[in-house]
Amino acid sequence: MDRNTEARGGPLGIYAKTDSAHLTVDQNTGEITAGLPVDPRLFRCERFALKSVVNRLLPTSRTSKCMRWRVPNQSLQVLKSKEHNKAFFTGLQICASVWACPVCAAKISERRRAELTTALALAKARGWDVFMLTLTVPHGLGDDLPALLKQIHTAWRSTTTSRAGQKLRKLLGIRGTIRALEVTHGQNGFHPHLHVLLFLDQGFSPESVHHAFSPLWQQACVRAGLPCPSDEHGCRVDDGTYAAAYASKWGLESELTKSHTKKGRNGSRTPWDFLRAVLDKSEGWQQSAILFRTYADAFKGKRQLYWSNGLRDLLAMGEQASDEEIAAVQEDSSLMLAELTDEQWRAILLTKSESIVLDMAETHPDALPALLASILERAKKLATGTG
């Protein structure tokens, strides 16, 4: 197969615009939730659709080759897990980018979420409390995103490693932390922020933890060259119920793995929303394309979840797998439903039929040969301008 083969045709190919979903409003938070039918195949289709946008926006990146270029000297097959009944391709290169690749991000976030849920259960069994610490900084349209990320990282390190931070760690009996880096974009530009699960001894209220952490975070931000966060918005501490809810849904919206996406009351958007705007050619889609490139460049190579040293050992959870290791995991017990030729794979890419092939493999595997034949025919028509 020509490794540089690119799908031609219109910008959207056979991918439809993202569905207009039913909207509901949380009266307490003002959050708008777009509900979609709970069918994993729909979200897989959207992941491939958004991935096609990334291929165009980042044409020289590793992500643009992910799930498109074959692994040398390996056969390209369609397999189906015996345990989960999910179909997947094998023999393709993967990028393992949680930031830029909707396909890899979904798989990685599923594993990370399971780990978070397990960690909270083990902490509860040990009699610990787990609080959710949310840390933000003032930001504006003119901020340099890479510099802002570096300053936030510096501020966190100062918060935890300073003399005052070490004293607080002992005072609260903090056993460890799991820190997640997240980002949205709104009227004031990019808004990177931290969510931190605090594992600590029992006996403290969220209010007392906030009272202790907030001034440390404020001082650390100023030392890092950031504006001083306010008491109201800079540091928030929620109890174990909120922490458990966060862990159970971690990555659901941003990684496209469940039935809804969120939009904040101030119109904030996630990076995947940038891709949706480009896919739909909605108002301002050109600016969304620029914003996604800026975001992808700034976050490239950064870790999304950080476990503090020693926490996994305390919870007896073993060594943490890398994003690359998780993305490369293949079901041990699976059925081989089809071995694809170079011509068939080129046709699948040209017609953007990846999710359709997997859907058929899961629901009507006996019809795969007929589907592949029809895809080949459609590809020939597209190539000759008759389709």
mmCIF file of N, CA and C in Angstrom, residues 239-309:
data_model
loop_
_atom_site.group_PDB
_atom_site.id
_atom_site.type_symbol
_atom_site.label_atom_id
_atom_site.label_comp_id
_atom_site.label_asym_id
_atom_site.label_seq_id
_atom_site.Cartn_x
_atom_site.Cartn_y
_atom_site.Cartn_z
ATOM 1 N N ASP A 239 -15.937 17.139 48.599
ATOM 2 C CA ASP A 239 -15.807 15.935 49.423
ATOM 3 C C ASP A 239 -15.722 14.669 48.578
ATOM 4 N N GLY A 240 -15.732 13.541 49.278
ATOM 5 C CA GLY A 240 -15.529 12.260 48.621
ATOM 6 C C GLY A 240 -16.597 11.896 47.618
ATOM 7 N N THR A 241 -17.828 12.354 47.846
ATOM 8 C CA THR A 241 -18.898 12.063 46.891
ATOM 9 C C THR A 241 -18.586 12.673 45.536
ATOM 10 N N TYR A 242 -18.132 13.913 45.546
ATOM 11 C CA TYR A 242 -17.775 14.594 44.300
ATOM 12 C C TYR A 242 -16.561 13.933 43.666
ATOM 13 N N ALA A 243 -15.595 13.559 44.499
ATOM 14 C CA ALA A 243 -14.387 12.909 43.979
ATOM 15 C C ALA A 243 -14.732 11.594 43.293
ATOM 16 N N ALA A 244 -15.640 10.827 43.904
ATOM 17 C CA ALA A 244 -16.039 9.552 43.305
ATOM 18 C C ALA A 244 -16.770 9.770 41.986
ATOM 19 N N ALA A 245 -17.624 10.794 41.946
ATOM 20 C CA ALA A 245 -18.346 11.091 40.708
ATOM 21 C C ALA A 245 -17.380 11.507 39.610
ATOM 22 N N TYR A 246 -16.382 12.293 39.967
ATOM 23 C CA TYR A 246 -15.387 12.728 38.985
ATOM 24 C C TYR A 246 -14.624 11.527 38.435
ATOM 25 N N ALA A 247 -14.203 10.648 39.333
ATOM 26 C CA ALA A 247 -13.436 9.477 38.896
ATOM 27 C C ALA A 247 -14.266 8.585 37.983
ATOM 28 N N SER A 248 -15.544 8.428 38.291
ATOM 29 C CA SER A 248 -16.384 7.524 37.508
ATOM 30 C C SER A 248 -16.669 8.058 36.115
ATOM 31 N N LYS A 249 -16.586 9.380 35.935
ATOM 32 C CA LYS A 249 -16.872 9.948 34.622
ATOM 33 C C LYS A 249 -15.634 10.549 33.981
ATOM 34 N N TRP A 250 -14.457 10.356 34.567
ATOM 35 C CA TRP A 250 -13.263 11.014 34.039
ATOM 36 C C TRP A 250 -13.054 10.665 32.574
ATOM 37 N N GLY A 251 -12.894 11.690 31.776
ATOM 38 C CA GLY A 251 -12.639 11.475 30.366
ATOM 39 C C GLY A 251 -13.877 11.216 29.525
ATOM 40 N N LEU A 252 -15.045 11.114 30.148
ATOM 41 C CA LEU A 252 -16.228 10.738 29.374
ATOM 42 C C LEU A 252 -16.549 11.767 28.299
ATOM 43 N N GLU A 253 -16.553 13.056 28.686
ATOM 44 C CA GLU A 253 -16.893 14.077 27.711
ATOM 45 C C GLU A 253 -15.735 14.314 26.754
ATOM 46 N N SER A 254 -14.558 14.571 27.317
ATOM 47 C CA SER A 254 -13.445 14.954 26.459
ATOM 48 C C SER A 254 -12.971 13.805 25.587
ATOM 49 N N GLU A 255 -13.175 12.577 26.012
ATOM 50 C CA GLU A 255 -12.691 11.447 25.234
ATOM 51 C C GLU A 255 -13.792 10.733 24.450
ATOM 52 N N LEU A 256 -14.962 11.323 24.405
ATOM 53 C CA LEU A 256 -16.014 10.808 23.514
ATOM 54 C C LEU A 256 -16.409 9.366 23.781
ATOM 55 N N THR A 257 -16.507 8.973 25.033
ATOM 56 C CA THR A 257 -16.804 7.569 25.272
ATOM 57 C C THR A 257 -18.213 7.318 25.776
ATOM 58 N N LYS A 258 -18.973 8.355 26.036
ATOM 59 C CA LYS A 258 -20.332 8.115 26.507
ATOM 60 C C LYS A 258 -21.318 9.022 25.787
ATOM 61 N N SER A 259 -22.507 9.177 26.385
ATOM 62 C CA SER A 259 -23.633 9.672 25.605
ATOM 63 C C SER A 259 -23.874 11.165 25.670
ATOM 64 N N HIS A 260 -22.967 11.968 26.150
ATOM 65 C CA HIS A 260 -23.240 13.387 26.156
ATOM 66 C C HIS A 260 -21.954 14.192 26.134
ATOM 67 N N THR A 261 -22.091 15.441 25.703
ATOM 68 C CA THR A 261 -20.980 16.377 25.743
ATOM 69 C C THR A 261 -21.444 17.588 26.513
ATOM 70 N N LYS A 262 -20.498 18.265 27.141
ATOM 71 C CA LYS A 262 -20.862 19.385 27.993
ATOM 72 C C LYS A 262 -20.392 20.705 27.410
ATOM 73 N N LYS A 263 -21.206 21.726 27.619
ATOM 74 C CA LYS A 263 -20.824 23.085 27.264
ATOM 75 C C LYS A 263 -21.145 23.973 28.458
ATOM 76 N N GLY A 264 -20.143 24.691 28.952
ATOM 77 C CA GLY A 264 -20.337 25.512 30.132
ATOM 78 C C GLY A 264 -21.243 26.694 29.865
ATOM 79 N N ARG A 265 -21.705 27.281 30.938
ATOM 80 C CA ARG A 265 -22.650 28.380 30.797
ATOM 81 C C ARG A 265 -22.004 29.588 30.119
ATOM 82 N N ASN A 266 -20.682 29.710 30.186
ATOM 83 C CA ASN A 266 -20.001 30.841 29.559
ATOM 84 C C ASN A 266 -19.559 30.523 28.136
ATOM 85 N N GLY A 267 -20.072 29.445 27.577
ATOM 86 C CA GLY A 267 -19.732 29.108 26.202
ATOM 87 C C GLY A 267 -18.385 28.449 26.050
ATOM 88 N N SER A 268 -17.826 27.911 27.123
ATOM 89 C CA SER A 268 -16.516 27.265 27.023
ATOM 90 C C SER A 268 -16.613 26.012 26.167
ATOM 91 N N ARG A 269 -15.517 25.699 25.491
ATOM 92 C CA ARG A 269 -15.470 24.548 24.592
ATOM 93 C C ARG A 269 -14.256 23.693 24.905
ATOM 94 N N THR A 270 -14.366 22.413 24.578
ATOM 95 C CA THR A 270 -13.237 21.500 24.697
ATOM 96 C C THR A 270 -12.509 21.442 23.357
ATOM 97 N N PRO A 271 -11.293 20.906 23.335
ATOM 98 C CA PRO A 271 -10.595 20.744 22.051
ATOM 99 C C PRO A 271 -11.377 19.914 21.044
ATOM 100 N N TRP A 272 -12.123 18.906 21.524
ATOM 101 C CA TRP A 272 -12.927 18.130 20.580
ATOM 102 C C TRP A 272 -14.021 18.993 19.969
ATOM 103 N N ASP A 273 -14.483 20.005 20.692
ATOM 104 C CA ASP A 273 -15.471 20.920 20.117
ATOM 105 C C ASP A 273 -14.884 21.714 18.956
ATOM 106 N N PHE A 274 -13.582 22.023 19.028
ATOM 107 C CA PHE A 274 -12.932 22.673 17.881
ATOM 108 C C PHE A 274 -13.068 21.789 16.639
ATOM 109 N N LEU A 275 -12.816 20.492 16.834
ATOM 110 C CA LEU A 275 -12.889 19.560 15.705
ATOM 111 C C LEU A 275 -14.316 19.444 15.180
ATOM 112 N N ARG A 276 -15.289 19.445 16.077
ATOM 113 C CA ARG A 276 -16.684 19.380 15.645
ATOM 114 C C ARG A 276 -17.042 20.599 14.793
ATOM 115 N N ALA A 277 -16.537 21.762 15.208
ATOM 116 C CA ALA A 277 -16.825 22.984 14.450
ATOM 117 C C ALA A 277 -16.259 22.898 13.039
ATOM 118 N N VAL A 278 -15.037 22.362 12.916
ATOM 119 C CA VAL A 278 -14.424 22.214 11.595
ATOM 120 C C VAL A 278 -15.191 21.183 10.774
ATOM 121 N N LEU A 279 -15.572 20.087 11.414
ATOM 122 C CA LEU A 279 -16.313 19.034 10.715
ATOM 123 C C LEU A 279 -17.641 19.557 10.181
ATOM 124 N N ASP A 280 -18.335 20.333 11.008
ATOM 125 C CA ASP A 280 -19.655 20.842 10.632
ATOM 126 C C ASP A 280 -19.585 22.104 9.784
ATOM 127 N N LYS A 281 -18.386 22.691 9.676
ATOM 128 C CA LYS A 281 -18.220 23.989 9.014
ATOM 129 C C LYS A 281 -19.166 25.022 9.638
ATOM 130 N N SER A 282 -19.269 24.967 10.973
ATOM 131 C CA SER A 282 -20.122 25.911 11.677
ATOM 132 C C SER A 282 -19.434 27.263 11.764
ATOM 133 N N GLU A 283 -20.155 28.256 12.240
ATOM 134 C CA GLU A 283 -19.633 29.620 12.277
ATOM 135 C C GLU A 283 -18.309 29.678 13.047
ATOM 136 N N GLY A 284 -17.316 30.310 12.442
ATOM 137 C CA GLY A 284 -16.016 30.443 13.080
ATOM 138 C C GLY A 284 -15.153 29.205 13.010
ATOM 139 N N TRP A 285 -15.458 28.285 12.087
ATOM 140 C CA TRP A 285 -14.710 27.022 12.057
ATOM 141 C C TRP A 285 -13.243 27.227 11.716
ATOM 142 N N GLN A 286 -12.934 28.261 10.926
ATOM 143 C CA GLN A 286 -11.521 28.506 10.596
ATOM 144 C C GLN A 286 -10.720 28.847 11.850
ATOM 145 N N GLN A 287 -11.318 29.657 12.734
ATOM 146 C CA GLN A 287 -10.649 29.989 13.988
ATOM 147 C C GLN A 287 -10.524 28.757 14.876
ATOM 148 N N SER A 288 -11.529 27.890 14.846
ATOM 149 C CA SER A 288 -11.461 26.648 15.620
ATOM 150 C C SER A 288 -10.298 25.786 15.156
ATOM 151 N N ALA A 289 -10.041 25.779 13.851
ATOM 152 C CA ALA A 289 -8.913 25.012 13.315
ATOM 153 C C ALA A 289 -7.594 25.555 13.849
ATOM 154 N N ILE A 290 -7.471 26.875 13.899
ATOM 155 C CA ILE A 290 -6.252 27.496 14.429
ATOM 156 C C ILE A 290 -6.091 27.167 15.909
ATOM 157 N N LEU A 291 -7.189 27.233 16.652
ATOM 158 C CA LEU A 291 -7.138 26.955 18.089
ATOM 159 C C LEU A 291 -6.733 25.510 18.356
ATOM 160 N N PHE A 292 -7.235 24.580 17.545
ATOM 161 C CA PHE A 292 -6.857 23.185 17.770
ATOM 162 C C PHE A 292 -5.372 22.978 17.517
ATOM 163 N N ARG A 293 -4.843 23.574 16.473
ATOM 164 C CA ARG A 293 -3.406 23.438 16.200
ATOM 165 C C ARG A 293 -2.589 24.024 17.351
ATOM 166 N N THR A 294 -3.013 25.169 17.866
ATOM 167 C CA THR A 294 -2.312 25.791 18.994
ATOM 168 C C THR A 294 -2.333 24.877 20.210
ATOM 169 N N TYR A 295 -3.503 24.342 20.506
ATOM 170 C CA TYR A 295 -3.667 23.427 21.638
ATOM 171 C C TYR A 295 -2.820 22.173 21.469
ATOM 172 N N ALA A 296 -2.892 21.543 20.302
ATOM 173 C CA ALA A 296 -2.170 20.288 20.072
ATOM 174 C C ALA A 296 -0.673 20.488 20.199
ATOM 175 N N ASP A 297 -0.173 21.601 19.718
ATOM 176 C CA ASP A 297 1.258 21.880 19.808
ATOM 177 C C ASP A 297 1.680 22.104 21.252
ATOM 178 N N ALA A 298 0.855 22.808 22.023
ATOM 179 C CA ALA A 298 1.202 23.120 23.412
ATOM 180 C C ALA A 298 1.161 21.889 24.313
ATOM 181 N N PHE A 299 0.239 20.968 24.057
ATOM 182 C CA PHE A 299 0.057 19.815 24.939
ATOM 183 C C PHE A 299 0.814 18.574 24.478
ATOM 184 N N LYS A 300 1.418 18.622 23.319
ATOM 185 C CA LYS A 300 2.127 17.461 22.792
ATOM 186 C C LYS A 300 3.189 16.972 23.776
ATOM 187 N N GLY A 301 3.150 15.687 24.080
ATOM 188 C CA GLY A 301 4.149 15.084 24.955
ATOM 189 C C GLY A 301 3.875 15.211 26.437
ATOM 190 N N LYS A 302 2.832 15.937 26.825
ATOM 191 C CA LYS A 302 2.537 16.101 28.249
ATOM 192 C C LYS A 302 1.689 14.939 28.752
ATOM 193 N N ARG A 303 1.869 14.621 30.011
ATOM 194 C CA ARG A 303 1.061 13.573 30.627
ATOM 195 C C ARG A 303 -0.255 14.164 31.088
ATOM 196 N N GLN A 304 -1.297 13.380 30.980
ATOM 197 C CA GLN A 304 -2.618 13.848 31.380
ATOM 198 C C GLN A 304 -2.906 13.534 32.846
ATOM 199 N N LEU A 305 -2.391 12.416 33.337
ATOM 200 C CA LEU A 305 -2.588 12.015 34.733
ATOM 201 C C LEU A 305 -1.242 11.788 35.405
ATOM 202 N N TYR A 306 -1.080 12.371 36.570
ATOM 203 C CA TYR A 306 0.154 12.213 37.339
ATOM 204 C C TYR A 306 -0.184 11.613 38.701
ATOM 205 N N TRP A 307 0.397 10.457 38.989
ATOM 206 C CA TRP A 307 0.282 9.857 40.316
ATOM 207 C C TRP A 307 1.504 10.274 41.125
ATOM 208 N N SER A 308 1.282 10.708 42.356
ATOM 209 C CA SER A 308 2.421 11.065 43.198
ATOM 210 C C SER A 308 3.236 9.820 43.517
ATOM 211 N N ASN A 309 4.514 10.035 43.750
ATOM 212 C CA ASN A 309 5.414 8.917 44.036
ATOM 213 C C ASN A 309 4.943 8.126 45.253
#
